[in-house]
Amino acid sequence: MSPLARIIGLMRPLRWQMALGLALSVAASLANFGLLFLSGWLLAAAAVAGLGGIAARNAFNLFLPAVSVRFFATMRIVARYLERLVTHDATLRLIGRVRGWSFECLAPQAPAILARQRSGDMLFRFVADTDRMGQFYLEGLLPIASAAICCVVFVAVTGAFSLSAALVLAGGLVVCGGVLPGMAGALSARALQRISHQQDAMQADLTEVLQGMGEFMFLGAAQAVQAQIVAREADIRHARRRVALIEGGARSAMTIIAMMSAVGVLAMADRGYRTGVLSAACLPMLALGGLAAFDVLIPLPAAWQLLGQARVAAGRVFALCDTPPCVPAPAAPRSPVAPLDLSLRGIGLRYRGARRWALRHADLLVAQGERVAIVGPSGAGKSTLVNLLFRFHDYQEGTARFGGVDLRDVDADIMARHIGVVAQDFHLFVGSIRRNLAIACPTATEEAMWHALHVAQLHAFVQAEPAGLDTLIGEGGVRLSGGQARRLAIAQVVLRSPEWVILDEPTEGLDARTERDLMAVLLQALPPRTTILCITHNPAVAARMDRVVHVEGGRFHEAGRAP
């Protein structure tokens, strides 16, 4: 199925509202045509009646055509206003629907998809490409469909007075409404694809620059990156200039052809007048009507170009959303039951595209309430355990059970209710300390927040700040030190108080005293039934656990009880 056809499929729930918008658009265009068409006849007929003497003036019915002119003028204004109201509302709803659908497709792919895509590329597709897909109806489909319907009516009305004039008008409308916009769209296709590609890359570059501006400066690469962005912007500007020239040329050609068609219509009307088929008042009527008919074709060059942009954007979004997730969602999700023991038997896990197994023939048993240290060299497979539990990546061999339920039958959202993780690459949200704690536990009281900060050894810092819990931490916690940011992440987990807590290098960036106090208070504050799985390279932290498991060669080895 083509990308544009799939967009139309997403439009299905809004089809009646969009049909109403199309009807209002057609009504406004027909009212505009009727206004000029009837005005031309009225002015000419009134002039002829005025030259015909008193009898002709008295016989001329001015009231009915004058009322009709006012009706068309009022109808044009009202229909155009309602059309804008209905179509823009439908467009915003369509954009929301496209973004909701795309997010629903992308969410099961995280975080594995982030390993294959740049974050700026993902953001650009989710914002700019979905917005362009949503504009497909308003700026692409609507003007083309409205123009097609109106042109048929215009030709039919003109044909009711003069068949030859209708044929001339039809020829001009076909050229201006189909040939020229189609040629403009074809000539603009490569430039539009280049704009899309370069914007994609530039947005991704800008995101990386903003996220790692300090690192770029430390590496002395800021000027090179700036030059690359400037070059991309120049390329985009050049491509946009080409698109604008093509569109402008198409509009100029349409204006010339419209004038020539109006002259041709007038010539055919004049022939009808000379043969006695038409009255003198019909000449300006048909001429003005011919000019008015071309008004509906003005948006078509831009509409055809937008169809190309929407096709490219939809192709990119659908390609991303159609990627199957690394781990399929369970058909009938089940919830683990107490005791929440973890049992891994002969587990083999290899990441997609990797040659080496992260885990192979791995066995591990962790009972609820145990406090286990996971140690081992970097890359041995310690953090893979988190990916396994949350089903971010699937295992290919063995069996894994949590709370008596096979992990393949447990949804990641269900696991998140039971397990809290302080990841090594944790993320803090822009805003205040209070907001970050509230995200972890929306129902938490201020007293509970202060308790969590006390456990995380961060309460003294927050109390010293004038804003207290409302202290802003900046993008990604940039206003906090590395140790403070990690302790805030620990406070989030403490506030949630899940049955399982996984700590990945919880004391990284902390001095020896803070590390000692943090672990002591943390272990004391968590309930005895809380399972703690601590991934660490620090022997002092591992010594506080009940037992130590060494990871090496993709296997778990019991290293004995901790001293």
Coordinates of C-alpha atoms in Angstrom, one line a residue:
M1 CA 0.0 0.0 0.0
S2 CA 1.3 3.4 -0.9
P3 CA 2.2 5.9 1.8
L4 CA -0.6 8.3 0.8
A5 CA -3.1 5.5 0.8
R6 CA -2.1 4.7 4.4
I7 CA -2.6 8.3 5.4
I8 CA -6.1 8.2 3.9
G9 CA -6.6 5.1 6.1
L10 CA -5.7 7.0 9.2
M11 CA -8.2 9.7 8.1
R12 CA -11.1 7.2 8.2
P13 CA -12.4 8.2 11.6
L14 CA -12.5 11.8 10.5
R15 CA -14.1 11.2 7.1
W16 CA -17.4 12.9 7.8
Q17 CA -15.8 16.0 9.2
M18 CA -13.4 16.1 6.3
A19 CA -16.3 15.6 3.9
L20 CA -18.1 18.5 5.5
G21 CA -15.0 20.6 5.1
L22 CA -14.8 19.7 1.4
A23 CA -18.5 20.5 0.9
L24 CA -18.0 23.9 2.5
S25 CA -14.9 24.6 0.4
V26 CA -16.9 23.7 -2.8
A27 CA -19.8 25.9 -1.6
A28 CA -17.4 28.9 -1.0
S29 CA -15.8 28.5 -4.5
L30 CA -19.1 28.1 -6.2
A31 CA -20.4 31.2 -4.4
N32 CA -17.4 33.1 -5.6
F33 CA -18.0 31.9 -9.2
G34 CA -21.7 32.7 -8.9
L35 CA -21.0 36.2 -7.6
L36 CA -18.8 37.2 -10.5
F37 CA -20.9 35.3 -13.0
L38 CA -24.2 36.9 -12.0
S39 CA -22.5 40.3 -11.4
G40 CA -21.3 40.4 -15.0
W41 CA -24.8 39.7 -16.3
L42 CA -26.4 42.1 -13.9
L43 CA -24.2 45.1 -14.8
A44 CA -24.4 44.4 -18.6
A45 CA -28.2 43.8 -18.5
A46 CA -28.7 46.9 -16.5
A47 CA -26.7 48.9 -19.0
V48 CA -28.6 47.5 -21.9
A49 CA -31.9 48.2 -20.1
G50 CA -30.8 51.8 -19.4
L51 CA -30.0 52.3 -23.1
G52 CA -33.3 50.8 -24.2
G53 CA -35.5 53.6 -22.9
I54 CA -38.1 54.1 -20.2
A55 CA -40.1 51.0 -21.1
A56 CA -37.0 48.8 -21.0
R57 CA -35.9 50.2 -17.7
N58 CA -39.3 49.7 -16.2
A59 CA -39.5 46.1 -17.5
F60 CA -36.1 45.2 -16.1
N61 CA -36.3 43.2 -12.9
L62 CA -33.4 44.5 -10.8
F63 CA -34.6 43.1 -7.4
L64 CA -34.1 39.4 -8.0
P65 CA -30.6 39.5 -9.5
A66 CA -29.5 42.0 -6.8
V67 CA -30.8 39.7 -4.0
S68 CA -29.0 36.8 -5.7
V69 CA -25.7 38.8 -5.8
R70 CA -26.0 39.6 -2.1
F71 CA -26.8 35.9 -1.4
F72 CA -23.7 34.7 -3.2
A73 CA -21.6 37.3 -1.4
T74 CA -22.9 36.3 2.0
M75 CA -22.6 32.6 1.2
R76 CA -19.0 33.0 0.1
I77 CA -18.0 34.7 3.4
V78 CA -20.0 32.3 5.7
A79 CA -18.9 29.1 3.8
R80 CA -15.3 30.2 3.8
Y81 CA -15.3 30.9 7.5
L82 CA -17.0 27.6 8.3
E83 CA -14.7 25.8 5.9
R84 CA -11.6 27.2 7.7
L85 CA -13.1 26.2 11.1
V86 CA -14.0 22.7 10.1
T87 CA -10.9 21.8 8.0
H88 CA -8.4 23.2 10.5
D89 CA -10.0 21.3 13.3
A90 CA -9.9 18.1 11.2
T91 CA -6.3 18.8 10.4
L92 CA -5.3 19.2 14.0
R93 CA -7.2 16.0 14.9
L94 CA -5.5 14.2 12.1
I95 CA -2.0 15.3 13.3
G96 CA -2.9 14.2 16.8
R97 CA -4.1 10.8 15.5
V98 CA -0.9 10.3 13.4
R99 CA 1.3 11.2 16.3
G100 CA -0.6 9.0 18.7
W101 CA -0.5 6.1 16.2
S102 CA 3.3 6.6 15.6
F103 CA 4.0 6.8 19.3
E104 CA 2.0 3.6 19.9
C105 CA 4.1 1.9 17.2
L106 CA 7.5 3.2 18.4
A107 CA 7.0 2.7 22.2
P108 CA 7.3 -1.1 22.0
Q109 CA 10.6 -0.7 20.1
A110 CA 12.3 1.3 22.8
P111 CA 15.0 1.3 23.9
A112 CA 16.4 -0.9 21.2
I113 CA 15.4 1.5 18.4
L114 CA 17.5 4.2 20.0
A115 CA 20.6 2.1 19.3
R116 CA 19.8 2.3 15.6
Q117 CA 18.5 5.9 15.2
R118 CA 19.9 9.3 16.2
S119 CA 17.7 11.0 18.8
G120 CA 17.5 14.1 16.6
D121 CA 16.3 12.0 13.7
M122 CA 13.6 10.4 15.8
L123 CA 12.5 13.8 17.1
F124 CA 12.3 15.3 13.6
R125 CA 10.3 12.4 12.3
F126 CA 7.9 12.5 15.2
V127 CA 7.3 16.2 15.0
A128 CA 8.0 17.6 11.5
D129 CA 7.2 14.5 9.4
T130 CA 3.9 13.7 11.3
D131 CA 3.0 17.4 11.0
R132 CA 3.5 17.2 7.2
M133 CA 1.4 14.0 7.0
G134 CA -1.4 15.8 8.9
Q135 CA -1.3 18.7 6.4
F136 CA -2.0 16.2 3.6
Y137 CA -5.7 16.8 3.9
L138 CA -5.8 20.5 4.3
E139 CA -3.1 21.6 1.8
G140 CA -3.1 18.7 -0.6
L141 CA -6.2 16.6 -0.8
L142 CA -8.8 19.3 -0.1
P143 CA -7.7 21.9 -2.8
I144 CA -7.4 19.2 -5.4
A145 CA -10.7 17.6 -4.7
S146 CA -12.5 20.9 -4.4
A147 CA -11.0 22.2 -7.7
A148 CA -12.0 19.0 -9.5
I149 CA -15.6 19.2 -8.3
C150 CA -15.9 23.0 -9.0
C151 CA -14.3 22.8 -12.5
V152 CA -17.0 20.3 -13.5
V153 CA -19.7 22.6 -12.3
F154 CA -18.1 25.6 -14.0
V155 CA -17.9 23.9 -17.3
A156 CA -21.4 22.6 -17.0
V157 CA -22.8 26.1 -16.2
T158 CA -20.9 27.6 -19.1
G159 CA -22.0 24.9 -21.4
A160 CA -25.6 25.7 -20.6
F161 CA -25.1 29.0 -22.4
S162 CA -22.4 28.1 -25.0
L163 CA -20.9 24.7 -25.7
S164 CA -17.9 26.1 -27.6
A165 CA -17.1 28.5 -24.7
A166 CA -17.4 25.5 -22.3
L167 CA -14.9 23.5 -24.4
V168 CA -12.4 26.4 -24.4
L169 CA -12.8 26.8 -20.6
A170 CA -12.4 23.0 -20.0
G171 CA -9.2 23.0 -22.0
G172 CA -7.7 25.9 -20.0
L173 CA -8.8 24.2 -16.7
V174 CA -7.3 20.9 -17.7
V175 CA -3.9 22.5 -18.6
C176 CA -3.8 24.8 -15.5
G177 CA -5.3 22.3 -13.1
G178 CA -3.6 19.1 -14.2
V179 CA -0.7 19.5 -16.6
L180 CA 1.1 22.5 -15.0
P181 CA 0.8 21.4 -11.4
G182 CA 1.8 17.8 -12.3
M183 CA 4.8 19.1 -14.2
A184 CA 5.7 21.4 -11.2
G185 CA 5.4 18.5 -8.8
A186 CA 7.6 16.2 -10.9
L187 CA 10.2 18.9 -11.4
S188 CA 10.3 19.6 -7.6
A189 CA 10.4 16.0 -6.5
R190 CA 14.2 15.7 -6.3
A191 CA 14.6 19.0 -4.6
L192 CA 11.9 18.2 -2.1
Q193 CA 13.6 14.8 -1.3
R194 CA 16.9 16.7 -0.8
I195 CA 15.3 19.2 1.5
S196 CA 13.8 16.4 3.6
H197 CA 17.1 14.5 3.8
Q198 CA 19.1 17.6 4.6
Q199 CA 16.6 18.8 7.2
D200 CA 16.6 15.4 8.8
A201 CA 20.4 15.3 9.1
M202 CA 20.6 19.0 10.2
Q203 CA 18.0 18.4 13.0
A204 CA 19.9 15.4 14.2
D205 CA 23.2 17.4 14.1
L206 CA 21.6 20.3 16.1
T207 CA 20.2 18.0 18.7
E208 CA 23.7 16.4 19.2
V209 CA 25.3 19.8 19.4
L210 CA 22.9 21.1 22.0
Q211 CA 23.2 17.9 24.0
G212 CA 27.0 17.7 23.9
M213 CA 28.0 21.3 23.4
G214 CA 30.6 21.2 26.1
E215 CA 32.2 18.0 24.7
F216 CA 32.4 19.5 21.2
M217 CA 34.2 22.5 22.6
F218 CA 36.6 20.3 24.7
L219 CA 37.4 18.3 21.5
G220 CA 37.9 21.4 19.4
A221 CA 35.3 20.3 17.0
A222 CA 32.8 23.1 17.4
Q223 CA 33.9 25.0 14.3
A224 CA 33.8 21.9 12.1
V225 CA 30.3 21.0 13.3
Q226 CA 29.2 24.6 12.8
A227 CA 30.5 24.6 9.3
Q228 CA 28.7 21.4 8.5
I229 CA 25.4 22.8 9.7
V230 CA 25.9 26.0 7.7
A231 CA 26.7 23.9 4.6
R232 CA 23.5 21.9 5.1
E233 CA 21.5 25.0 5.6
A234 CA 22.9 26.5 2.4
D235 CA 21.9 23.3 0.5
I236 CA 18.4 23.5 1.9
R237 CA 18.1 27.1 1.0
H238 CA 19.2 26.4 -2.6
A239 CA 16.7 23.5 -2.9
R240 CA 13.9 25.7 -1.5
R241 CA 14.8 28.4 -4.0
R242 CA 14.5 25.9 -6.8
V243 CA 11.1 24.7 -5.5
A244 CA 9.9 28.3 -5.2
L245 CA 11.0 29.1 -8.7
I246 CA 9.2 26.1 -10.1
E247 CA 6.0 27.0 -8.2
G248 CA 6.3 30.6 -9.2
G249 CA 6.8 29.6 -12.9
A250 CA 3.7 27.4 -12.7
R251 CA 1.6 30.1 -11.2
S252 CA 2.8 32.6 -13.9
A253 CA 2.0 30.1 -16.7
M254 CA -1.4 29.5 -15.1
T255 CA -2.1 33.3 -15.1
I256 CA -1.3 33.6 -18.8
I257 CA -3.3 30.6 -19.7
A258 CA -6.2 31.8 -17.6
M259 CA -6.2 35.1 -19.4
M260 CA -6.0 33.4 -22.8
S261 CA -8.9 31.1 -21.8
A262 CA -11.0 34.0 -20.7
V263 CA -10.4 35.7 -24.1
G264 CA -11.2 32.5 -25.9
V265 CA -14.5 32.2 -23.9
L266 CA -15.3 35.8 -24.7
A267 CA -14.6 35.1 -28.4
M268 CA -16.9 32.1 -28.4
A269 CA -19.6 34.1 -26.6
D270 CA -19.2 36.9 -29.1
R271 CA -19.8 34.3 -31.9
G272 CA -23.0 33.2 -30.1
Y273 CA -24.1 36.8 -29.8
R274 CA -23.6 37.4 -33.5
T275 CA -25.6 34.3 -34.4
G276 CA -28.4 35.4 -32.0
V277 CA -27.9 32.5 -29.6
L278 CA -26.7 34.7 -26.7
S279 CA -27.8 38.2 -25.5
A280 CA -25.3 41.0 -25.1
A281 CA -25.4 40.7 -21.3
C282 CA -24.1 37.1 -21.6
L283 CA -20.7 38.3 -23.0
P284 CA -19.3 39.9 -19.7
M285 CA -21.1 37.2 -17.7
L286 CA -19.2 34.3 -19.4
A287 CA -15.9 36.3 -19.5
L288 CA -16.0 37.1 -15.8
G289 CA -17.2 33.5 -15.0
G290 CA -14.2 32.2 -17.0
L291 CA -11.8 34.3 -15.0
A292 CA -13.5 33.3 -11.7
A293 CA -13.2 29.6 -12.6
F294 CA -9.4 29.7 -12.4
D295 CA -9.4 31.0 -8.8
V296 CA -9.8 27.4 -7.5
L297 CA -6.7 26.4 -9.4
I298 CA -4.3 28.8 -7.6
P299 CA -3.4 26.5 -4.7
L300 CA -2.8 23.5 -6.9
P301 CA 1.0 23.9 -7.7
A302 CA 1.7 24.1 -4.0
A303 CA -0.8 21.2 -3.3
W304 CA 1.0 18.9 -5.8
Q305 CA 4.3 19.8 -4.2
L306 CA 2.9 19.1 -0.8
L307 CA 1.7 15.7 -2.0
G308 CA 5.3 14.9 -2.8
Q309 CA 6.5 16.1 0.6
A310 CA 3.7 14.1 2.4
R311 CA 4.7 11.0 0.4
V312 CA 8.3 11.3 1.5
A313 CA 7.4 12.1 5.1
A314 CA 4.9 9.3 5.3
G315 CA 7.4 6.9 3.8
R316 CA 10.0 7.8 6.5
V317 CA 7.5 7.5 9.3
F318 CA 5.9 4.3 8.1
A319 CA 9.4 2.7 7.6
L320 CA 10.2 3.5 11.2
C321 CA 6.9 2.4 12.7
D322 CA 6.7 -0.8 10.6
T323 CA 9.9 -2.0 12.1
P324 CA 9.0 -5.1 14.2
P325 CA 9.9 -4.7 17.9
C326 CA 12.8 -6.7 19.2
V327 CA 10.5 -8.4 21.7
P328 CA 6.8 -9.0 20.7
A329 CA 4.2 -8.1 23.2
P330 CA 2.6 -11.1 25.0
A331 CA -0.7 -12.1 23.6
A332 CA -2.2 -12.6 27.1
P333 CA -0.1 -10.7 29.7
R334 CA 0.2 -12.3 33.2
S335 CA 1.1 -10.7 36.5
P336 CA 3.8 -12.2 38.7
V337 CA 2.7 -13.5 42.1
A338 CA 4.5 -13.5 45.4
P339 CA 7.1 -14.5 46.2
L340 CA 8.8 -12.6 43.5
D341 CA 11.7 -14.9 42.9
L342 CA 13.9 -14.7 39.8
S343 CA 14.9 -17.9 38.1
L344 CA 17.1 -18.1 35.0
R345 CA 18.0 -21.5 33.5
G346 CA 20.3 -21.9 30.6
I347 CA 19.7 -18.3 29.4
G348 CA 21.3 -17.3 26.1
L349 CA 20.9 -13.7 24.9
R350 CA 22.5 -12.1 21.9
Y351 CA 21.8 -8.6 20.8
R352 CA 20.5 -8.1 17.2
G353 CA 23.3 -7.8 14.8
A354 CA 26.0 -8.9 17.4
R355 CA 28.2 -11.9 16.9
R356 CA 29.1 -12.4 20.5
W357 CA 26.6 -13.7 23.1
A358 CA 26.0 -11.3 26.0
L359 CA 24.7 -14.2 28.1
R360 CA 25.2 -17.9 27.3
H361 CA 24.2 -21.0 29.4
A362 CA 23.6 -18.6 32.3
D363 CA 21.9 -19.7 35.5
L364 CA 20.8 -17.4 38.3
L365 CA 18.4 -17.7 41.2
V366 CA 17.5 -14.7 43.3
A367 CA 14.8 -15.1 46.1
Q368 CA 12.7 -12.2 47.1
G369 CA 14.3 -10.3 50.0
E370 CA 17.8 -11.2 49.0
R371 CA 20.5 -8.6 48.5
V372 CA 22.8 -9.6 45.8
A373 CA 25.8 -7.9 44.3
I374 CA 26.5 -8.5 40.6
V375 CA 30.2 -7.9 39.9
G376 CA 32.5 -8.5 36.9
P377 CA 34.5 -6.8 34.2
S378 CA 32.9 -4.3 31.9
G379 CA 31.0 -5.9 29.0
A380 CA 30.6 -9.2 30.8
G381 CA 26.8 -9.0 30.8
K382 CA 25.8 -7.3 34.0
S383 CA 23.6 -4.6 32.6
T384 CA 22.1 -7.2 30.2
L385 CA 20.2 -8.5 33.2
V386 CA 18.1 -5.3 33.3
N387 CA 17.4 -5.6 29.5
L388 CA 16.3 -9.2 30.1
L389 CA 14.0 -8.4 33.0
F390 CA 12.2 -5.5 31.2
R391 CA 12.1 -7.4 27.9
F392 CA 13.9 -4.7 26.1
H393 CA 15.8 -7.5 24.3
D394 CA 14.6 -11.1 24.0
Y395 CA 16.6 -14.1 25.0
Q396 CA 17.0 -16.9 22.5
E397 CA 17.8 -19.8 24.7
G398 CA 16.7 -21.1 28.1
T399 CA 13.9 -20.2 30.4
A400 CA 13.3 -17.2 32.6
R401 CA 10.7 -16.9 35.3
F402 CA 9.8 -14.0 37.6
G403 CA 7.2 -14.6 40.4
G404 CA 6.4 -18.0 39.0
V405 CA 5.5 -16.6 35.5
D406 CA 7.5 -16.9 32.3
L407 CA 9.1 -13.6 31.4
R408 CA 7.7 -13.9 27.9
D409 CA 4.2 -13.7 29.4
V410 CA 4.9 -10.5 31.4
D411 CA 4.5 -7.0 29.9
A412 CA 7.2 -4.4 30.5
D413 CA 4.6 -2.1 32.2
I414 CA 3.7 -4.9 34.6
M415 CA 7.4 -5.4 35.4
A416 CA 7.8 -1.7 36.1
R417 CA 5.2 -1.9 38.9
H418 CA 7.4 -4.4 40.7
I419 CA 10.9 -3.3 39.8
G420 CA 12.6 0.0 40.3
V421 CA 15.9 0.7 38.5
V422 CA 18.6 3.3 39.0
A423 CA 20.3 2.8 35.7
Q424 CA 23.9 3.8 35.0
D425 CA 22.7 6.1 32.2
F426 CA 19.6 7.4 34.1
H427 CA 17.6 10.4 32.9
L428 CA 16.3 13.4 34.8
F429 CA 13.5 15.5 33.5
V430 CA 13.8 19.3 33.0
G431 CA 12.1 21.2 35.8
S432 CA 12.3 21.1 39.5
I433 CA 13.3 18.4 42.0
R434 CA 9.7 18.2 43.1
R435 CA 8.6 17.5 39.5
N436 CA 11.2 14.7 39.1
L437 CA 10.0 13.1 42.3
A438 CA 6.4 13.5 41.4
I439 CA 7.0 11.8 38.1
A440 CA 8.3 8.8 40.0
C441 CA 5.3 8.8 42.4
P442 CA 2.5 11.2 41.5
T443 CA 0.7 10.5 44.9
A444 CA 3.7 11.2 47.1
T445 CA 3.3 13.8 49.8
E446 CA 5.9 16.5 50.5
E447 CA 6.9 14.6 53.7
A448 CA 7.5 11.4 51.7
M449 CA 9.7 13.4 49.2
W450 CA 11.8 14.8 52.0
H451 CA 12.2 11.3 53.4
A452 CA 13.4 9.9 50.1
L453 CA 15.9 12.8 49.7
H454 CA 17.1 12.0 53.3
V455 CA 17.7 8.4 52.3
A456 CA 19.5 9.5 49.2
Q457 CA 21.7 11.8 51.2
L458 CA 20.5 14.8 49.2
H459 CA 18.3 16.5 51.8
A460 CA 21.0 18.9 53.0
F461 CA 21.7 20.2 49.5
V462 CA 18.0 20.8 48.8
Q463 CA 17.4 22.4 52.2
A464 CA 20.2 24.8 51.5
E465 CA 18.7 25.9 48.2
P466 CA 16.3 29.0 48.5
A467 CA 13.6 27.3 46.4
G468 CA 13.8 23.9 48.2
L469 CA 11.9 21.2 46.4
D470 CA 11.2 23.7 43.6
T471 CA 14.9 24.1 42.8
L472 CA 15.3 23.9 39.0
I473 CA 17.8 21.3 37.9
G474 CA 18.0 22.2 34.2
E475 CA 18.0 20.0 31.1
G476 CA 19.0 16.4 32.1
G477 CA 20.0 17.7 35.6
V478 CA 22.8 19.9 34.2
R479 CA 22.7 22.1 37.3
L480 CA 23.5 19.2 39.6
S481 CA 26.8 17.5 40.0
G482 CA 27.1 13.9 38.8
G483 CA 26.8 12.5 42.3
Q484 CA 23.8 14.8 43.2
A485 CA 22.0 13.7 40.0
R486 CA 22.6 10.0 40.8
R487 CA 21.3 10.5 44.3
L488 CA 18.1 12.2 43.0
A489 CA 17.6 9.1 40.8
I490 CA 18.0 6.9 43.9
A491 CA 15.4 9.1 45.7
Q492 CA 12.9 8.5 42.9
V493 CA 13.2 4.7 43.4
V494 CA 13.0 5.1 47.2
L495 CA 9.8 7.1 46.8
R496 CA 8.3 4.4 44.7
S497 CA 9.2 1.6 47.2
P498 CA 8.9 -1.3 44.7
E499 CA 9.4 -5.0 45.7
W500 CA 12.6 -5.2 43.7
V501 CA 15.4 -2.5 43.4
I502 CA 18.1 -2.7 40.8
L503 CA 21.1 -0.4 41.4
D504 CA 23.6 0.0 38.6
E505 CA 26.7 1.6 40.0
P506 CA 24.7 3.5 42.7
T507 CA 27.8 5.2 44.3
E508 CA 29.6 6.3 41.1
G509 CA 30.8 9.9 41.5
L510 CA 30.5 9.9 45.3
D511 CA 33.2 10.4 47.9
A512 CA 33.9 7.6 50.3
R513 CA 32.0 9.2 53.2
T514 CA 28.9 9.9 51.2
E515 CA 29.0 6.5 49.6
R516 CA 29.2 4.9 53.1
D517 CA 26.3 6.9 54.5
L518 CA 24.2 6.5 51.4
M519 CA 24.4 2.7 51.4
A520 CA 23.9 2.4 55.1
V521 CA 20.7 4.5 55.2
L522 CA 19.4 3.0 51.9
L523 CA 19.7 -0.6 53.1
Q524 CA 18.1 0.4 56.4
A525 CA 15.3 2.3 54.8
L526 CA 14.2 -0.3 52.3
P527 CA 11.8 -3.0 53.7
P528 CA 13.3 -6.4 54.5
R529 CA 11.2 -8.0 51.8
T530 CA 12.7 -5.7 49.2
T531 CA 15.1 -7.5 46.8
I532 CA 18.2 -5.5 46.0
L533 CA 20.2 -6.4 43.0
C534 CA 23.3 -4.1 43.0
I535 CA 25.5 -4.0 39.9
T536 CA 28.8 -2.6 40.9
H537 CA 32.6 -2.5 40.5
N538 CA 33.1 -1.2 44.0
P539 CA 34.2 -3.9 46.6
A540 CA 33.0 -1.8 49.5
V541 CA 29.4 -1.7 48.1
A542 CA 29.5 -5.4 47.2
A543 CA 30.5 -6.2 50.7
R544 CA 27.2 -4.8 52.0
M545 CA 25.2 -7.4 50.1
D546 CA 24.2 -10.8 51.3
R547 CA 26.0 -12.6 48.5
V548 CA 28.1 -11.8 45.5
V549 CA 27.6 -13.2 42.0
H550 CA 30.4 -12.8 39.5
V551 CA 29.6 -12.4 35.8
E552 CA 32.2 -13.6 33.3
G553 CA 32.0 -15.2 29.9
G554 CA 28.3 -14.6 29.7
R555 CA 27.6 -16.7 32.9
F556 CA 26.8 -16.1 36.5
H557 CA 29.2 -17.6 39.0
E558 CA 28.5 -17.7 42.8
A559 CA 31.4 -15.8 44.4
G560 CA 30.3 -16.8 47.9
R561 CA 28.7 -14.9 50.8
A562 CA 29.7 -11.3 51.3
P563 CA 31.8 -10.7 54.4

